[in-house]
Amino acid sequence: AGGRALRLLPGRLRAHGARLGSVGTAEAAEDTEVNTRKKTFTEVQTERLEQAERTVLIKCPSRLNEKKLLQYLSSHGKINSHFFFENRGIHALVEFSEKSSVASLQDIVGIPKAAEHHVVPFKSRLFTFTLKNPVTKAAQETPVHLSPQSHIPVNELIQKLYRADSISSQMYILLNEYQLTEENTKLRFLACSLVQDFARAYFPDSTVKPFGSSVNTFGKLGCDVDMFLDFHDTQEHATQMKKGPFEMEYQMKRLPSERLATQKILSVIGDCLDNFGPGCMSIQKILNARCPLVKFAHQPTGFQCDLSVSNSIAIKSSELLYIYGNLDSRVRALVFSLRCWARVHGLTNSVPGTWITNFSLTMMVMFFLQKRSPPIIPTLDQLKELADEKDKHIIGGNDCSFVSDLSKINPTKNTETLDELLCDFFEYFGNFDFRKNSLNLRRGKEVNKPESSPLYIWNPFEQDLNISKNVNQPQLEKFVAMARESAWILQKEDRTQRMINKEPWGLAALLTPFGKSNPNKMRRTKGLGSETIRSLLDSLKLSNASNLQKAVGK
Ligand code: GTP
Ligand code: MG
């Protein structure tokens, strides 16, 4: 409960530990340290991956004696933390303090009897726990507390938003409901660690790490787990070896391209997961994509997973967003609200297409925050100036250096409320000259578009690439129209009246599909008089009246 309350606290007051801290008592002491110094992206990754290697997942009966289960497991070593969750039955995630405890447990675990099916004897860290005498024992057992692994539906969220007293607090409520929990994050790292066990059967030095929204502070409950297979550690070894007077190198299979090697590795690991991975279902090898990957459903954890081979640029993007997400609490609250808004209005979609992706939308928010006066987050060039020797990274000829230590970045002097920021976001992009300008986050400036893609957002680390190349003109127009409509709603609504009438107001009005149950829109579509148009023009400072009519659907 303490963690929940903390998450609602705005801004710099909130302890970072509320999100990335820990559930177990043994680690509680570490949170004190987290409060004083925010961990770097790499530190969080390393710590979490190591935790995941000491973790097991146990399928349990629906009623059980929690104490007895823990007692039983404790005979293999100290337990750091545990929680229960529902996913086609009850599961317990149990994190030991020592890795050796997992091996000790694995030693006594039995192999299922092959009655109808023959089992593949791969010994994973997924177990099933059953009561030997279920009928008599069940009476003594009680239901366990279940940690939720999905967020509440939007209509339930909207109900909660009524109770807030400002748009800003509505946005923090949304953030609190949607953000990844400590438990869900542990489960994500465990999923990677279980896939890593397979990868290590071929490449003992490899690691499987999450990237994207699982780790960039913008993940919501239910989002996919993007993971990549990393051989980086092995390369570092090789460089050290070369320092002496002699040189030794491995004899390795040579292939005509890195892409081909990636495809071969992913193909084999995909087959391996398909054939031997407990609970790995619906494996799809998408090896001809620009970034080859294997998609699968990991049933024990309940995640949809995308496995690719180390993509240093994507990891740097995740780290950059992690930094932005940690600098000021308004950043995450704004991104979560806008991601939810975009999803409700069909501007984003869970399948790839010509629409804006969550990643592009997040970059648009970052750009907007760089453009505030004073800026809320620094430009990438400014982060590069703060980089020290260990932060230097050149990837494929691109300079991807930026500061990793969050304490080196001065907090912003900007004190705007989220109410203002949300409304200004819609107004800013509702009036942005997308025909002429592109978004450059490295410089924090609008620059002339280098080519004719409808929406051009410079890839921050590969300067000639557009991260929103997939977006077509109709989708961009839909985004602009929705942004204008939303700005209009926020500027024009009589909040007090709507609160009295128990109608959705503020963020809740924006998350109600326009034209369905949103009285704002209803009222207007009955007759859009010249009076309304004039007031719209005034409020939005639009130069082009016909554009406006298109935006409001006339
Ligand atoms: P959700 O999964 O929608 O919550 O967000 P996500 O940020 O995880 O996006 P997604 O799963 O689509 O992609 C995972 C990561 O791949 C992103 O965070 C980016 O780092 C990277 N990525 C995705 N799309 C692009 C792209 O078009 N260009 C580049 N350079 N990187 C991308
Ligand atoms: Mg993702």
XYZ file of C-alpha atoms in Angstrom, residues 147-523:
377
model
C -0.895 -9.707 -7.733
C -2.643 -8.260 -10.828
C -0.750 -8.568 -14.108
C -3.093 -6.558 -16.318
C -4.561 -3.082 -16.094
C -8.217 -2.231 -15.579
C -10.334 -1.692 -18.737
C -10.662 1.916 -19.993
C -14.304 2.242 -18.903
C -13.356 1.356 -15.331
C -10.473 3.802 -15.505
C -12.847 6.541 -16.644
C -14.987 5.916 -13.550
C -11.927 6.450 -11.356
C -11.041 9.661 -13.178
C -14.327 11.299 -12.123
C -13.077 11.410 -8.561
C -9.953 13.454 -9.329
C -9.777 17.191 -8.760
C -7.615 18.182 -11.741
C -6.494 16.820 -15.089
C -3.049 16.477 -13.607
C -4.292 14.118 -10.884
C -6.331 12.235 -13.508
C -3.112 11.678 -15.423
C -1.329 10.372 -12.332
C -4.255 8.013 -11.656
C -3.933 6.653 -15.201
C -0.174 6.265 -14.772
C -0.650 4.455 -11.493
C -3.172 2.028 -12.972
C -1.292 1.296 -16.190
C 2.413 1.310 -15.371
C 4.336 -1.926 -14.918
C 4.369 -3.103 -11.345
C 7.417 -4.382 -9.539
C 5.994 -7.913 -9.816
C 5.255 -7.646 -13.530
C 8.780 -6.381 -14.163
C 10.209 -9.376 -12.313
C 8.078 -11.661 -14.485
C 9.356 -9.973 -17.671
C 12.967 -10.488 -16.674
C 12.177 -14.085 -15.747
C 10.736 -14.679 -19.242
C 14.035 -13.413 -20.721
C 16.046 -15.522 -18.317
C 14.111 -18.680 -19.282
C 14.762 -18.029 -22.976
C 18.394 -17.379 -22.083
C 18.636 -20.935 -20.706
C 17.929 -22.173 -24.248
C 20.273 -19.705 -25.908
C 23.058 -20.724 -23.531
C 22.731 -24.328 -24.623
C 24.349 -23.116 -27.856
C 26.160 -19.970 -26.766
C 27.175 -20.276 -23.093
C 28.324 -16.633 -22.905
C 25.165 -15.145 -24.356
C 22.555 -13.197 -22.436
C 18.919 -12.481 -23.243
C 17.945 -8.958 -22.195
C 14.697 -7.036 -22.456
C 14.533 -3.724 -24.340
C 11.708 -1.445 -25.502
C 8.815 -0.598 -23.232
C 9.534 -3.373 -20.691
C 12.543 -1.349 -19.534
C 12.277 2.201 -20.916
C 9.859 3.342 -18.127
C 6.970 3.687 -20.608
C 5.698 0.091 -20.519
C 2.117 -0.567 -19.530
C 0.776 -3.782 -18.060
C 0.062 -6.171 -20.903
C 2.608 -4.807 -23.396
C 4.824 -7.271 -25.253
C 8.279 -8.306 -24.078
C 10.924 -7.264 -26.609
C 14.046 -9.285 -25.926
C 17.359 -9.634 -27.663
C 20.135 -12.139 -27.654
C 23.395 -10.448 -26.746
C 26.912 -11.675 -27.481
C 28.483 -8.411 -26.413
C 30.267 -9.841 -23.349
C 32.184 -12.274 -25.548
C 33.441 -9.462 -27.785
C 34.766 -7.560 -24.776
C 36.792 -10.606 -23.790
C 38.307 -10.757 -27.235
C 39.503 -7.149 -27.044
C 41.231 -7.764 -23.731
C 43.048 -10.781 -25.154
C 44.630 -8.661 -27.857
C 46.470 -6.482 -25.341
C 49.427 -8.903 -24.782
C 52.290 -9.628 -27.200
C 50.363 -12.567 -28.651
C 47.045 -12.887 -30.308
C 44.626 -15.767 -30.065
C 41.266 -15.908 -31.663
C 38.499 -18.427 -32.016
C 38.031 -20.290 -35.212
C 34.506 -19.457 -36.136
C 32.156 -20.178 -38.971
C 32.212 -17.319 -41.458
C 29.096 -16.190 -43.273
C 28.707 -13.610 -46.059
C 26.721 -11.171 -43.892
C 25.800 -10.346 -40.296
C 22.162 -10.570 -41.324
C 22.591 -14.164 -42.453
C 24.273 -15.074 -39.155
C 21.392 -13.428 -37.257
C 18.839 -15.349 -39.317
C 20.592 -18.670 -38.728
C 20.906 -18.129 -34.975
C 17.303 -17.022 -34.581
C 16.056 -19.868 -36.739
C 17.766 -22.492 -34.559
C 16.746 -20.913 -31.255
C 13.194 -20.488 -32.566
C 13.108 -24.236 -33.409
C 14.534 -25.038 -30.026
C 11.845 -23.042 -28.202
C 9.197 -24.564 -30.454
C 10.321 -28.148 -29.900
C 11.526 -28.137 -26.310
C 10.390 -24.940 -24.583
C 7.717 -25.636 -21.961
C 4.791 -23.308 -22.655
C 6.377 -21.662 -25.728
C 3.515 -21.508 -28.218
C 2.652 -20.091 -31.646
C 6.279 -19.618 -32.681
C 6.602 -17.448 -35.787
C 9.968 -16.889 -37.417
C 9.970 -13.526 -39.159
C 13.467 -13.727 -40.542
C 13.084 -11.598 -43.661
C 12.016 -8.466 -41.777
C 14.367 -5.460 -41.655
C 15.103 -6.576 -38.124
C 14.726 -10.404 -38.130
C 12.846 -11.778 -35.127
C 11.071 -14.762 -33.609
C 7.628 -14.126 -32.128
C 6.086 -16.455 -29.590
C 3.632 -16.651 -26.745
C 5.195 -17.599 -23.433
C 2.277 -19.219 -21.657
C 3.761 -19.676 -18.163
C 4.343 -15.924 -17.769
C 1.493 -14.934 -20.110
C 3.637 -12.664 -22.291
C 3.772 -12.179 -26.023
C 7.499 -12.103 -26.804
C 9.621 -10.783 -29.690
C 13.142 -12.191 -29.739
C 15.798 -10.559 -31.918
C 19.593 -10.529 -31.985
C 21.492 -7.695 -30.318
C 20.479 -4.394 -31.852
C 22.676 -1.806 -30.173
C 20.732 1.163 -31.557
C 17.414 -0.114 -30.165
C 19.054 -0.605 -26.763
C 20.408 2.940 -26.842
C 16.889 4.183 -27.682
C 15.566 2.299 -24.653
C 18.261 3.845 -22.451
C 17.560 7.337 -23.779
C 13.859 6.965 -22.994
C 14.732 5.535 -19.569
C 16.671 8.725 -18.849
C 13.866 10.977 -20.066
C 11.279 8.974 -18.108
C 13.268 9.365 -14.902
C 14.038 13.071 -15.132
C 10.641 14.439 -14.211
C 7.426 12.654 -13.219
C 5.381 14.696 -15.696
C 7.145 12.922 -18.578
C 5.703 9.479 -17.869
C 2.276 10.794 -16.866
C 2.018 12.638 -20.185
C 3.240 9.708 -22.296
C 0.913 7.188 -20.618
C -2.078 9.483 -21.045
C -1.305 10.158 -24.695
C -0.638 6.505 -25.474
C -4.002 5.644 -23.962
C -5.702 8.508 -25.828
C -4.162 7.373 -29.124
C -5.272 3.776 -28.587
C -8.858 4.738 -27.722
C -9.176 6.776 -30.928
C -7.594 4.110 -33.130
C -4.501 6.200 -33.863
C -2.275 3.338 -32.712
C -2.871 -0.372 -33.062
C -1.366 -3.540 -31.641
C -0.565 -4.803 -35.147
C 1.961 -3.037 -37.387
C 0.587 -0.877 -40.192
C 0.495 2.639 -41.576
C -0.411 4.130 -38.188
C 1.760 5.865 -35.661
C 3.563 3.446 -33.336
C 3.785 3.911 -29.584
C 7.509 4.441 -30.069
C 6.972 7.310 -32.547
C 4.270 8.848 -30.355
C 6.618 8.733 -27.363
C 9.310 10.481 -29.405
C 6.771 13.157 -30.375
C 6.065 13.752 -26.678
C 9.803 13.962 -25.937
C 10.248 16.491 -28.728
C 7.345 18.552 -27.385
C 8.917 18.519 -23.888
C 12.261 19.646 -25.323
C 10.473 22.583 -26.942
C 8.873 23.938 -23.750
C 10.173 27.144 -22.321
C 12.116 26.444 -20.197
C 12.572 22.904 -21.573
C 11.394 20.003 -19.408
C 13.936 17.553 -20.828
C 17.304 18.213 -22.515
C 18.082 17.590 -26.173
C 20.208 14.607 -27.132
C 23.088 16.950 -28.008
C 22.969 18.340 -24.465
C 23.008 14.814 -23.022
C 26.004 14.077 -25.236
C 27.898 17.060 -23.829
C 27.460 15.608 -20.333
C 28.828 12.195 -21.378
C 32.095 11.018 -19.889
C 34.659 8.528 -21.202
C 32.663 5.421 -20.189
C 29.529 6.779 -21.887
C 31.213 6.929 -25.299
C 29.584 4.595 -27.803
C 30.075 4.585 -31.536
C 27.719 2.111 -33.202
C 28.104 1.443 -36.920
C 29.831 4.804 -37.400
C 27.075 6.688 -35.497
C 27.946 8.543 -32.324
C 25.496 7.226 -29.732
C 27.215 8.760 -26.696
C 25.140 10.381 -23.985
C 25.344 10.670 -20.219
C 24.244 7.613 -18.238
C 24.416 9.104 -14.731
C 21.086 10.796 -14.066
C 22.487 12.952 -11.257
C 24.610 14.874 -13.774
C 21.505 16.298 -15.434
C 20.164 19.475 -13.848
C 16.481 19.334 -12.936
C 14.246 21.517 -15.083
C 13.070 24.936 -13.902
C 9.820 24.479 -15.792
C 6.820 24.400 -13.435
C 3.952 23.985 -15.920
C 1.133 21.714 -14.783
C 0.139 18.589 -16.675
C -3.203 20.284 -17.383
C -1.335 22.899 -19.416
C 1.041 20.430 -21.013
C -1.686 18.079 -22.193
C -3.686 20.854 -23.787
C -0.603 22.438 -25.351
C 0.512 19.093 -26.767
C -2.726 18.868 -28.722
C -2.514 22.462 -29.824
C 1.153 22.160 -30.789
C 0.691 19.098 -32.980
C -2.740 20.213 -34.147
C -0.971 23.180 -35.758
C 2.405 21.643 -36.621
C 3.517 22.170 -40.201
C 4.063 18.493 -41.017
C 4.305 19.285 -44.759
C 7.482 21.279 -44.264
C 8.994 20.307 -40.943
C 10.442 17.244 -39.253
C 11.166 16.513 -35.591
C 14.833 16.374 -34.616
C 15.325 15.246 -31.012
C 19.093 15.489 -31.209
C 18.864 19.224 -31.638
C 15.411 19.748 -30.098
C 14.433 21.686 -33.207
C 12.023 21.532 -36.099
C 14.033 21.162 -39.296
C 13.109 21.008 -42.965
C 11.986 17.548 -44.014
C 14.748 15.780 -45.981
C 12.162 13.767 -47.952
C 8.440 13.595 -48.489
C 7.256 11.061 -45.828
C 4.084 12.527 -44.265
C 5.559 12.296 -40.740
C 9.317 12.588 -40.348
C 10.912 11.922 -36.926
C 14.683 11.637 -37.137
C 16.069 8.453 -35.668
C 18.173 9.999 -32.891
C 21.067 7.601 -33.473
C 20.982 6.928 -37.203
C 20.684 10.371 -38.686
C 19.353 9.454 -42.100
C 16.503 7.278 -40.923
C 12.915 8.233 -40.197
C 11.372 6.253 -37.319
C 7.855 7.035 -38.561
C 8.370 6.173 -42.223
C 5.441 3.746 -42.022
C 2.888 6.489 -41.314
C 0.742 7.447 -44.313
C -1.043 10.750 -45.020
C -4.562 9.645 -43.907
C -3.234 8.386 -40.572
C -1.342 11.622 -39.986
C -4.457 13.628 -40.845
C -6.486 11.548 -38.416
C -3.908 12.282 -35.715
C -4.041 16.019 -36.410
C -7.848 16.030 -36.433
C -8.003 14.163 -33.107
C -5.412 16.483 -31.585
C -7.466 19.551 -32.606
C -10.680 18.020 -31.361
C -9.000 17.223 -28.038
C -7.578 20.739 -27.678
C -11.060 22.071 -28.365
C -12.635 19.843 -25.691
C -10.084 20.820 -23.060
C -10.330 24.531 -23.808
C -14.067 24.765 -24.099
C -15.519 22.366 -21.571
C -17.317 23.747 -18.538
C -15.624 21.470 -16.051
C -17.686 22.368 -13.002
C -20.939 21.803 -14.862
C -19.726 18.487 -16.163
C -18.626 17.390 -12.702
C -22.086 18.284 -11.342
C -23.769 16.426 -14.221
C -21.465 13.449 -13.607
C -20.326 13.658 -17.238
C -16.793 12.732 -18.259
C -14.507 15.762 -17.935
C -10.836 16.455 -18.611
C -8.867 13.308 -19.429
C -12.027 11.179 -19.051
C -13.710 13.204 -21.849
C -10.658 12.646 -24.058
C -10.769 8.890 -23.454
C -14.437 8.616 -24.436
C -14.737 8.007 -28.192
C -15.665 11.321 -29.816
C -19.148 11.406 -31.294
C -20.392 8.419 -29.283
C -21.164 9.387 -25.725
C -19.205 12.613 -25.637
C -21.759 15.383 -25.227
C -19.260 17.975 -26.436
C -19.211 16.445 -29.854
C -22.923 15.605 -29.844
C -23.805 19.173 -29.243
